Short mmCIF file of C-alpha atoms in Angstrom, two decimals:
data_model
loop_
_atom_site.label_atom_id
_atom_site.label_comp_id
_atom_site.label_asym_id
_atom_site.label_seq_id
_atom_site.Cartn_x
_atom_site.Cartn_y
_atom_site.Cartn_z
CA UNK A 1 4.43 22.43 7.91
CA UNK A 2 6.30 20.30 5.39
CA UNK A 3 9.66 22.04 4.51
CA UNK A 4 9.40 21.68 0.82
CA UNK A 5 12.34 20.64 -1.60
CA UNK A 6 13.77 22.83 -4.55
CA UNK A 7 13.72 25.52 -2.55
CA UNK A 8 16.73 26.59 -4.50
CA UNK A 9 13.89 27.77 -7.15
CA UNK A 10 13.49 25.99 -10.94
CA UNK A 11 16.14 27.45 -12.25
CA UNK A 12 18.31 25.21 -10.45
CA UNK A 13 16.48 22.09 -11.84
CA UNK A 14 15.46 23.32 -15.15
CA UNK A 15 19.37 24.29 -16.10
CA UNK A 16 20.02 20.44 -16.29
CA UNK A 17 17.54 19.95 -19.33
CA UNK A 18 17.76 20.98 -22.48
CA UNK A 19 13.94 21.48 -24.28
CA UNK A 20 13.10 18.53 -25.99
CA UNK A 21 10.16 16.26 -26.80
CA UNK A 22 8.28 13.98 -24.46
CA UNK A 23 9.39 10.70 -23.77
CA UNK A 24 7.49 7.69 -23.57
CA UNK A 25 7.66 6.39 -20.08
CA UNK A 26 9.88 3.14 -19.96
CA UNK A 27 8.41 0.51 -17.97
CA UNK A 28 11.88 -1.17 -18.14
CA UNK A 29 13.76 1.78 -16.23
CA UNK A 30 10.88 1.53 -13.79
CA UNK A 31 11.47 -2.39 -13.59
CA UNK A 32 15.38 -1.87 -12.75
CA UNK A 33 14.12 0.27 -10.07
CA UNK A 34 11.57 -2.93 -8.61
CA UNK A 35 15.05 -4.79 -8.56
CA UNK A 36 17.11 -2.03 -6.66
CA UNK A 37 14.07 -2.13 -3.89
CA UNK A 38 12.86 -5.46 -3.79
CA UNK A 39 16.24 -7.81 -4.66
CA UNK A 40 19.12 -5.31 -3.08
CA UNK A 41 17.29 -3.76 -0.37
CA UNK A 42 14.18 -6.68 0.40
CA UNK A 43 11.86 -6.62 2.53
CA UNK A 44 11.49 -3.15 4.27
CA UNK A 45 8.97 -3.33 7.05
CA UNK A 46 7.93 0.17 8.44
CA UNK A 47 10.70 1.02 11.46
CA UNK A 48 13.34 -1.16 10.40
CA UNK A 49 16.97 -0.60 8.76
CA UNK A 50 16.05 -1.76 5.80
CA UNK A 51 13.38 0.52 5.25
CA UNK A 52 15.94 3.18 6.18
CA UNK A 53 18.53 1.85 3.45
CA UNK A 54 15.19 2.20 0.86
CA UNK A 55 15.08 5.30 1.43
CA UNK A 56 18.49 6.89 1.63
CA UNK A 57 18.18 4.96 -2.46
CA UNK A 58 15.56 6.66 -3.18
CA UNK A 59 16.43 10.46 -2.29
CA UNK A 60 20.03 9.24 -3.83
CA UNK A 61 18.37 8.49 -7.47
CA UNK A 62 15.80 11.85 -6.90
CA UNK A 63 19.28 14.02 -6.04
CA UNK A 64 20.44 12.63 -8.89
CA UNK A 65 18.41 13.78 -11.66
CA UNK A 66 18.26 17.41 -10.09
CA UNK A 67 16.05 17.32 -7.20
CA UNK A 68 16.38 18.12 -3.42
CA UNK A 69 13.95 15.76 -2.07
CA UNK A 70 12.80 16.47 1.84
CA UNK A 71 12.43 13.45 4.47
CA UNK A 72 9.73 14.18 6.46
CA UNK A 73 9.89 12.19 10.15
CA UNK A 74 6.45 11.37 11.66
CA UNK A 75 5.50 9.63 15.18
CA UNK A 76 4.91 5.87 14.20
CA UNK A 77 3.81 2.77 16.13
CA UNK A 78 5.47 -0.17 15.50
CA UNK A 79 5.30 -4.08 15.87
CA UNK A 80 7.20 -6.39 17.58
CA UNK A 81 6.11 -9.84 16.43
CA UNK A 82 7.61 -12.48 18.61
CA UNK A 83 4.93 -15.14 17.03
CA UNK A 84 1.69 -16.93 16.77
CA UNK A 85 0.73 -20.13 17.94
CA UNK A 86 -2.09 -22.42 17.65
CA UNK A 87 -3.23 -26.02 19.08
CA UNK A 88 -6.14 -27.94 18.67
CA UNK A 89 -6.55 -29.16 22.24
CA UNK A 90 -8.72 -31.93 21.77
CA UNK A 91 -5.96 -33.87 20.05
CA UNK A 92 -2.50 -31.52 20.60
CA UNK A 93 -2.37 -30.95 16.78
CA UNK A 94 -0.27 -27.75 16.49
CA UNK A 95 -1.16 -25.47 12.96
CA UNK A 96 1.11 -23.11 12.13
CA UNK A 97 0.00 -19.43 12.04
CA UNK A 98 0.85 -15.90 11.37
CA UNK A 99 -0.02 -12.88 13.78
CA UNK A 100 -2.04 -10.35 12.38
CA UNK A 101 0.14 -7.29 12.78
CA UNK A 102 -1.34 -4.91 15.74
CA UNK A 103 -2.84 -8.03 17.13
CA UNK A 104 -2.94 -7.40 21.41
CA UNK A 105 -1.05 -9.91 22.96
CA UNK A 106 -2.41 -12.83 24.85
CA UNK A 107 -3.49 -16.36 25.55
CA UNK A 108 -6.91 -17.49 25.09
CA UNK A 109 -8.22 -21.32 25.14
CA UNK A 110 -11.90 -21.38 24.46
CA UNK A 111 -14.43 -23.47 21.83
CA UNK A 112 -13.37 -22.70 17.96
CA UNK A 113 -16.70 -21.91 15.78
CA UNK A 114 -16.92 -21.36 12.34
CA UNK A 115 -18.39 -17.68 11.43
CA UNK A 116 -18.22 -17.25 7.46
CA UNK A 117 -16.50 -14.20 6.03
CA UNK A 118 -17.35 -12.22 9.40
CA UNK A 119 -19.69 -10.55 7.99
CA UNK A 120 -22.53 -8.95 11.10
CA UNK A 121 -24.78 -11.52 8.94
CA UNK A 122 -22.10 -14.63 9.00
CA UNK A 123 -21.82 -13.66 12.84
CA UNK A 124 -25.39 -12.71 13.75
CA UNK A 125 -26.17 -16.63 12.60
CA UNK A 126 -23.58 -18.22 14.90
CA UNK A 127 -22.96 -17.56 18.59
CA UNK A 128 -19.47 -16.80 19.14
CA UNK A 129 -19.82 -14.99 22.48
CA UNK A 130 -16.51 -16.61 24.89
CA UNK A 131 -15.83 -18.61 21.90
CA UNK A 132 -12.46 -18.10 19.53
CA UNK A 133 -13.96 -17.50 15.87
CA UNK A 134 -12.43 -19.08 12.54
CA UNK A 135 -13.15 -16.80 9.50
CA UNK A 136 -12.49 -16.79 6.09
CA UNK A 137 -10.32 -14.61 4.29
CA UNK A 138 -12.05 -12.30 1.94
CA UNK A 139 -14.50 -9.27 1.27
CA UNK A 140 -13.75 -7.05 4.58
CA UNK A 141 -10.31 -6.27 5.67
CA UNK A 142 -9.01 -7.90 8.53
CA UNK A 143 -9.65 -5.03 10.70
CA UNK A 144 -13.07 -5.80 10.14
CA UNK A 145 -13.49 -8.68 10.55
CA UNK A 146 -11.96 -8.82 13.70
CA UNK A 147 -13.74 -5.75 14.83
CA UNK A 148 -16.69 -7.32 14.19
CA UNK A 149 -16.21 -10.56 15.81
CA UNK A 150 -15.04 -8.56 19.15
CA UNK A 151 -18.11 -6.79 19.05
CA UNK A 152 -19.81 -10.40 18.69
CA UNK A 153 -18.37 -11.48 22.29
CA UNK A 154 -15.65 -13.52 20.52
CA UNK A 155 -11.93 -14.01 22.66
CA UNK A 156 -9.98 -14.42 19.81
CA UNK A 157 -9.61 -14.41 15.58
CA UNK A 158 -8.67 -16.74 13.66
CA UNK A 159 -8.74 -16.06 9.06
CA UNK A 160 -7.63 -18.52 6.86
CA UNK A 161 -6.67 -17.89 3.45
CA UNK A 162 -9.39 -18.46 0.49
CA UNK A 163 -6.79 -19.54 -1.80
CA UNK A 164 -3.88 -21.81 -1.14
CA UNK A 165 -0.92 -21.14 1.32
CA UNK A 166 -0.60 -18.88 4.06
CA UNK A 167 -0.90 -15.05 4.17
CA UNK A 168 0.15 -12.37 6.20
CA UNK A 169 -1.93 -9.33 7.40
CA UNK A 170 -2.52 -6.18 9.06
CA UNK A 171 -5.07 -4.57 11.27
CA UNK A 172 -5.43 -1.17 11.66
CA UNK A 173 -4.59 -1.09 15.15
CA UNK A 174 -5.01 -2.59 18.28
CA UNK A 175 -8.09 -4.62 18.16
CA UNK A 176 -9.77 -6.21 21.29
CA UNK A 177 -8.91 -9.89 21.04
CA UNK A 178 -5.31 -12.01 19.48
CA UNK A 179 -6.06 -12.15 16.14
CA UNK A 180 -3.72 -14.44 13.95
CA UNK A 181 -4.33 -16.15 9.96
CA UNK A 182 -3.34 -19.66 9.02
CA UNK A 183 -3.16 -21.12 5.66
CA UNK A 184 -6.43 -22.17 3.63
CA UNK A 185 -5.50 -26.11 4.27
CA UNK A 186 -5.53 -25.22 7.81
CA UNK A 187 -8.13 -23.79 7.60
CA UNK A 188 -10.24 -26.54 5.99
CA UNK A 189 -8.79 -29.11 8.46
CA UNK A 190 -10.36 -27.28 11.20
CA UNK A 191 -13.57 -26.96 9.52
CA UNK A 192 -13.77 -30.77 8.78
CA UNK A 193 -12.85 -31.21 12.90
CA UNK A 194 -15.81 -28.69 13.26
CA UNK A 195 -17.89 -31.49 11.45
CA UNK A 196 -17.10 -33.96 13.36
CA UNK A 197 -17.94 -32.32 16.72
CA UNK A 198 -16.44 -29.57 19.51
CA UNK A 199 -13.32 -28.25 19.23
CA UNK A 200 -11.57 -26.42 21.37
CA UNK A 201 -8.66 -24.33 20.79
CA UNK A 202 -5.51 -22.77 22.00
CA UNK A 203 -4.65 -19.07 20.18
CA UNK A 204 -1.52 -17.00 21.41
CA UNK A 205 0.12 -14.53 20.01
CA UNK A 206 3.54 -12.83 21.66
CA UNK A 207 3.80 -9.29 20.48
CA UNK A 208 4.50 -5.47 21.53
CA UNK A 209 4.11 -2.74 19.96
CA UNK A 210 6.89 0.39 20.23
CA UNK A 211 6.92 3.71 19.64
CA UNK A 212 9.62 5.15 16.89
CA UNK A 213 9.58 7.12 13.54
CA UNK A 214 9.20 6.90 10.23
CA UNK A 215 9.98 8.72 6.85
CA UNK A 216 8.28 10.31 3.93
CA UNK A 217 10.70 11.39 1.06
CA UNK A 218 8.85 14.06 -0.89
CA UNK A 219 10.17 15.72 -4.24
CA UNK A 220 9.23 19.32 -6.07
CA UNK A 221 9.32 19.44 -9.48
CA UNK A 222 8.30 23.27 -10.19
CA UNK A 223 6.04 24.04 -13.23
CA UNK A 224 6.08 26.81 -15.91
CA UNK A 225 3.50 28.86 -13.46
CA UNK A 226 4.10 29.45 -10.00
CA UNK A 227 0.78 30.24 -9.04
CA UNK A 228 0.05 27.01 -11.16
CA UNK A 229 -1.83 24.50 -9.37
CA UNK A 230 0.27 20.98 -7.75
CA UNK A 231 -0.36 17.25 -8.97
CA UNK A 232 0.95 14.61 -6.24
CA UNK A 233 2.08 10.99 -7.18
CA UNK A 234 2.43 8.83 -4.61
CA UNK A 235 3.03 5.07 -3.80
CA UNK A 236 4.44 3.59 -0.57
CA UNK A 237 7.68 2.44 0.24
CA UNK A 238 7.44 0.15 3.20
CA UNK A 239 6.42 -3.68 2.77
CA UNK A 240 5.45 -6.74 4.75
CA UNK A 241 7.58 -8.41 6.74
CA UNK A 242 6.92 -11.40 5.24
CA UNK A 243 8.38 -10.87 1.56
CA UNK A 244 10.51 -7.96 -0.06
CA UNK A 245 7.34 -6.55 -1.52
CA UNK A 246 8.30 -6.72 -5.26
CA UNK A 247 4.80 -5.34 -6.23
CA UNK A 248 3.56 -4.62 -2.54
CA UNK A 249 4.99 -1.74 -3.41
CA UNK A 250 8.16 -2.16 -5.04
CA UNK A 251 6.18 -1.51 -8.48
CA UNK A 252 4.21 1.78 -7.77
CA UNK A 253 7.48 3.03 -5.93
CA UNK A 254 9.43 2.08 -8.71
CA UNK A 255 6.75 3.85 -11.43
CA UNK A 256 6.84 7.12 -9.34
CA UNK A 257 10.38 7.32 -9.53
CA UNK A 258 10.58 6.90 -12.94
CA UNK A 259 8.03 9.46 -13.66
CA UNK A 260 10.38 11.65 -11.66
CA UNK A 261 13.22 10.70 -13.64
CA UNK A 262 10.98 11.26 -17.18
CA UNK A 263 9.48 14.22 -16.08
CA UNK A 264 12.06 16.65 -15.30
CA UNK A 265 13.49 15.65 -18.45
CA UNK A 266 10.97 17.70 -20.22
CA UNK A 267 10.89 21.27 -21.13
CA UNK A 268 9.35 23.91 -18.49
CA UNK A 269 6.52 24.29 -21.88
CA UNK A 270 5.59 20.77 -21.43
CA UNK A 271 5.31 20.89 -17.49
CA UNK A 272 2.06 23.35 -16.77
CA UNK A 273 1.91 22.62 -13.39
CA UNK A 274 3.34 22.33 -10.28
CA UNK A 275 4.37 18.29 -9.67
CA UNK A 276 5.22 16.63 -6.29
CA UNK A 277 6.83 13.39 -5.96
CA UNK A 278 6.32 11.03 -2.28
CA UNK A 279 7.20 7.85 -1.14
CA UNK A 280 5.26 7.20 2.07
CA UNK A 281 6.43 5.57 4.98
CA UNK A 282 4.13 2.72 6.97
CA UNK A 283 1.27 2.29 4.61
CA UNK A 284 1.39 -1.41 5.80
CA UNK A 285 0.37 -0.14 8.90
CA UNK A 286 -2.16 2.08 8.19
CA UNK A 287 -1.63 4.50 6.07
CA UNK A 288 0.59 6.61 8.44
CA UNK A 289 2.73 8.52 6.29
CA UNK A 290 0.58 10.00 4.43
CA UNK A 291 -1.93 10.77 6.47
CA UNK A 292 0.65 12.92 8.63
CA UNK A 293 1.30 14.07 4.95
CA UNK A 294 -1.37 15.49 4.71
CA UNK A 295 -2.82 16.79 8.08
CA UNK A 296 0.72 18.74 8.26
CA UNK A 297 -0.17 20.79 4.84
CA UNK A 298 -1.12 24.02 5.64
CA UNK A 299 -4.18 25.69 3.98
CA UNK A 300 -2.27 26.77 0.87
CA UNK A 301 -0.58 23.89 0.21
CA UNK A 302 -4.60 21.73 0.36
CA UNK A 303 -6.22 24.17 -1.64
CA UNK A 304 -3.24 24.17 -3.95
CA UNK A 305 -3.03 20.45 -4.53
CA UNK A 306 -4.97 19.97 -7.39
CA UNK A 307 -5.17 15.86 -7.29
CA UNK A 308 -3.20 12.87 -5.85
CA UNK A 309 -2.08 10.17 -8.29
CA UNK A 310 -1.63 6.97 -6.12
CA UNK A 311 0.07 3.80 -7.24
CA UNK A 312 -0.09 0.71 -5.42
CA UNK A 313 0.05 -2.79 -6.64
CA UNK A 314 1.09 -1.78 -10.56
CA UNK A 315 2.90 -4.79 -11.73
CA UNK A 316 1.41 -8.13 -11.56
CA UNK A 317 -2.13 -9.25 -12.66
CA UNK A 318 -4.32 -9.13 -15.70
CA UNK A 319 -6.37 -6.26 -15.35
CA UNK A 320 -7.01 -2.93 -14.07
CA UNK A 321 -9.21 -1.20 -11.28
CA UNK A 322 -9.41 2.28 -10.55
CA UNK A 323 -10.70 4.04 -7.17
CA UNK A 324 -11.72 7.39 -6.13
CA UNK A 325 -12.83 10.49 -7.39
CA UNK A 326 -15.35 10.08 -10.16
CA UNK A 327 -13.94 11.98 -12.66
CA UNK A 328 -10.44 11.37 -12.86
CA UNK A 329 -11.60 6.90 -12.23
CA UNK A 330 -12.78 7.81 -15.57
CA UNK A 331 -10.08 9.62 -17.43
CA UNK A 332 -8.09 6.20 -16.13
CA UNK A 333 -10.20 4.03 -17.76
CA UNK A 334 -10.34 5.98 -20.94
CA UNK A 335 -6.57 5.71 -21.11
CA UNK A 336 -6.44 1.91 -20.00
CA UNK A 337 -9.03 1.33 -23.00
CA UNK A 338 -6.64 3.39 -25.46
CA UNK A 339 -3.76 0.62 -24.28
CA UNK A 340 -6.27 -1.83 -25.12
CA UNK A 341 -6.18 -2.97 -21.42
CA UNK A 342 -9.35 -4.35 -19.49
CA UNK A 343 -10.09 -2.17 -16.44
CA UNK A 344 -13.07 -1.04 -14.22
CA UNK A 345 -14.00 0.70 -11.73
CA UNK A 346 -13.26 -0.31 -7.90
CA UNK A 347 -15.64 -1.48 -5.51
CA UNK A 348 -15.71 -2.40 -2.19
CA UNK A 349 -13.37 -2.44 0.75
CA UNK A 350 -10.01 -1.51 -1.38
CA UNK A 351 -12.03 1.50 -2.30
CA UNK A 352 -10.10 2.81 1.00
CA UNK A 353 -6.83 0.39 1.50
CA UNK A 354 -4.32 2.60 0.07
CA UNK A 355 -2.96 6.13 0.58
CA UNK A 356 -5.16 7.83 -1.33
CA UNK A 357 -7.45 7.74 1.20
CA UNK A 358 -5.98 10.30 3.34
CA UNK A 359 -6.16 12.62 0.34
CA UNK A 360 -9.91 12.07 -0.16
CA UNK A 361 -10.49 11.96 3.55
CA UNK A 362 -9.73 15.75 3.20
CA UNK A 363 -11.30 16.64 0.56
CA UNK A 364 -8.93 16.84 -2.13
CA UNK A 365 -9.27 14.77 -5.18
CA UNK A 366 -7.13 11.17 -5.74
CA UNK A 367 -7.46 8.40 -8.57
CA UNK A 368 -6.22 4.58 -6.87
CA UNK A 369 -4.26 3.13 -9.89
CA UNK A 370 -4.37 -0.72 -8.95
CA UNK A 371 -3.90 -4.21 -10.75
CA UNK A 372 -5.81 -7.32 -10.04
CA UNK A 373 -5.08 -9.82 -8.66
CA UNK A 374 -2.09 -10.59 -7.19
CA UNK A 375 -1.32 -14.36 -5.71
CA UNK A 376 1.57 -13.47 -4.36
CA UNK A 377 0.35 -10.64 -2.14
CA UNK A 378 1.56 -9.97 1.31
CA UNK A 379 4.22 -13.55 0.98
CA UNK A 380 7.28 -14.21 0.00
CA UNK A 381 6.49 -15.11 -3.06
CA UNK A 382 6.16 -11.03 -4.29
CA UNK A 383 9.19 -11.19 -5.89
CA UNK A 384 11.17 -8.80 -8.22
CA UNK A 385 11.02 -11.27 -11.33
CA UNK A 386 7.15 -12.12 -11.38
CA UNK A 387 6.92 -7.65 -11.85
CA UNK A 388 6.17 -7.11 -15.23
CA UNK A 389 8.00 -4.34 -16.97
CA UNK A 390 4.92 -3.85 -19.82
CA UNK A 391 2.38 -3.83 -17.03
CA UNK A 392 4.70 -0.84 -15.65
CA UNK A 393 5.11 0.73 -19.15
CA UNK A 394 0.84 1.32 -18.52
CA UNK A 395 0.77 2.33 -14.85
CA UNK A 396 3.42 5.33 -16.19
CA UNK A 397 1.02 6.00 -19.43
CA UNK A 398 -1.89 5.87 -17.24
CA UNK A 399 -0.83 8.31 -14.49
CA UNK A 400 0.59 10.71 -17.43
CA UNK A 401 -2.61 10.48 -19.11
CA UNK A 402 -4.07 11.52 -15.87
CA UNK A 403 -1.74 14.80 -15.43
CA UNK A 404 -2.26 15.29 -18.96
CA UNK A 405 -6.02 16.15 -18.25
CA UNK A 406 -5.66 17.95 -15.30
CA UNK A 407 -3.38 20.33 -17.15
CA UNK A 408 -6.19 20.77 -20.01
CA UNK A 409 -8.53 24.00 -19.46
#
């Protein structure tokens, strides 16, 4: 069971702040806290110093402003990339490629075929059986796609991207074949060697993967009711590899800090219930931390979390999408249309791609606050100075509008 922090009781956090009105939440603090992660600590892959140095920051700024935030340790798998290569053997034309993280190892040489999104349809129209498939990005996660490719007979994956550059991914774990992406040109210079007749290719991909542990820091901040119900926010901490994950998740981790901060600034009155604060560890990977999170709560601690307020993605794009449980997707998009902000409802795969899936995976209710569309994402181009603070300023309003209805009757 998750030790919890302020164990010391609220008085001990509720002495350091005088009664006073409620703030508006600054999207500019929350941007100084984008820089701290993404421009003085970078990129902070699951497993790896630099996701230790994140966060020994963040439980620094949470002890701070009063609290006694907990690290929680799970078991985590992680990846050893070594590299990716691929030839076209025909001609000995070498295209430079990324591994998909969790990719098996291995060397395959086999006849490339083109096989659409990987879609069952795309694959059910193309026989890829002993055959290395090239798919296009988009629509199903990688794990998918992959997965269903595998199933398909195929020896190995290869996605390009659907919009320019290269892009760097994640499966869920292990999959049956080497799996690695290349950029979209590459991608379209296979398919035009496609159209001119065989091709046969070379994948391999040089990886491990090792067995270590990561970190959840989790933060109380008590309510005017014990018995009180508990509203989580959440975001993750880790990144790519390949960039310092500015708004991969620099920007939800820097929003839920900053709702820390602005929270226990306000009067016990103004703070009905019960609110936990959590970075997660390994999201990248798939969604570790918090789903240890959660499958170490004990029965009290489920049936007393009233909702999980997740954050990913907050601080680039034009518009908003919201995921999850029906009622509280709507309370978001009433308070993105009081900003005047465009939002909707989200569909599809991303419906699942973040942490709040491990809260609705056990029943508990969870709103995905998310902004579309990022170029940048997973590359090393998600970088602290394309995060804007305003966008911030209404992932803050947004989640507060959200804990604002939960505490209504």
């Amino acid at each position: 069971m998750l030790a919890l922090a302020g164990s010391a009781g609220p008085s001990s956090l509720w002495a350091q702040t005088a009664p006073q009105a409620a703030t508006a939440f600054s999207g500019v603090a929350a941007r100084q806290q984008v820089d701290a992660l993404a421009v003085q600590v970078g990129s902070r892959p699951a497993g790896s110093a630099a996701y230790d140095r994140a966060v020994a920051y963040a439980a620094d700024q949470l002890r701070q402003w009063g609290y006694e935030p907990t690290l929680q340790s799970f078991p985590l798998q992680t990846y050893d990339d070594r590299g990716s290569q691929i030839e076209v053997v025909d001609n000995g034309t070498q295209i430079a490629a990324d591994t998909l993280t969790y990719s098996i190892a291995g060397q395959v040489q086999a006849p490339l075929v083109a096989a659409g999104l990987g879609q069952p349809a795309d694959l059910a129209g193309v026989d890829v059986s002993g055959k290395i498939a090239l798919i296009q990005r988009g629509t199903l996660r990688f794990s998918e796609k992959v997965a269903n490719a595998a199933a398909a007979g195929a020896v190995g994956v290869i996605v390009y991207n659907d919009s320019a550059g290269r892009v760097q991914g994640s499966l869920v774990g292990p999959e049956a074949v080497p799996a690695a992406t290349i950029s979209a040109e590459s991608g379209q210079q296979l398919l035009a060697l496609l159209g001119s007749g065989p091709v046969t290719a070379r994948l391999v991909v040089d990886a491990s993967v090792e067995q270590r542990s990561g970190t959840n820091v989790v933060a109380e901040l008590p309510g005017s009711r014990a018995d009180a119900g508990t509203v989580i926010f959440g975001a993750h901490l880790d990144s790519v590899p390949a960039g310092p994950g500015a708004n991969d998740d620099g920007s939800g981790s820097a929003v839920v800090l900053e709702l820390a901060h602005e929270l226990a600034a306000r009067s016990p009155s103004e703070r009905p219930l019960n609110l936990r604060f959590a970075l997660w560890g390994a999201e990248e990977l798939g969604l570790y931390g918090s789903r240890y999170y959660v499958q170490n709560l004990s029965d009290a601690e489920r049936h007393a979390l009233l909702a999980n307020i997740n954050l990913d993605m907050v601080g680039v794009g034009q518009a908003w999408r919201f995921g999850g449980t029906d009622d509280l997707v709507q309370v978001a998009l009433g308070a993105a249309n009081d900003l005047g902000q465009r939002a909707l409802p989200l569909r599809g795969p991303l419906t699942g791609a973040s942490d709040h899936a491990s809260f609705l995976d056990a029943g508990i209710p969870a709103v995905f606050l998310y902004r579309v569309e990022d170029p940048n994402y997973h590359t090393a181009g998600d970088v602290a100075e394309l995060v804007d603070a305003e966008a911030l300023t209404q992932a803050g309003t947004i989640a507060e509008k959200v804990l604002d209805s939960l505490a209504s009757p």
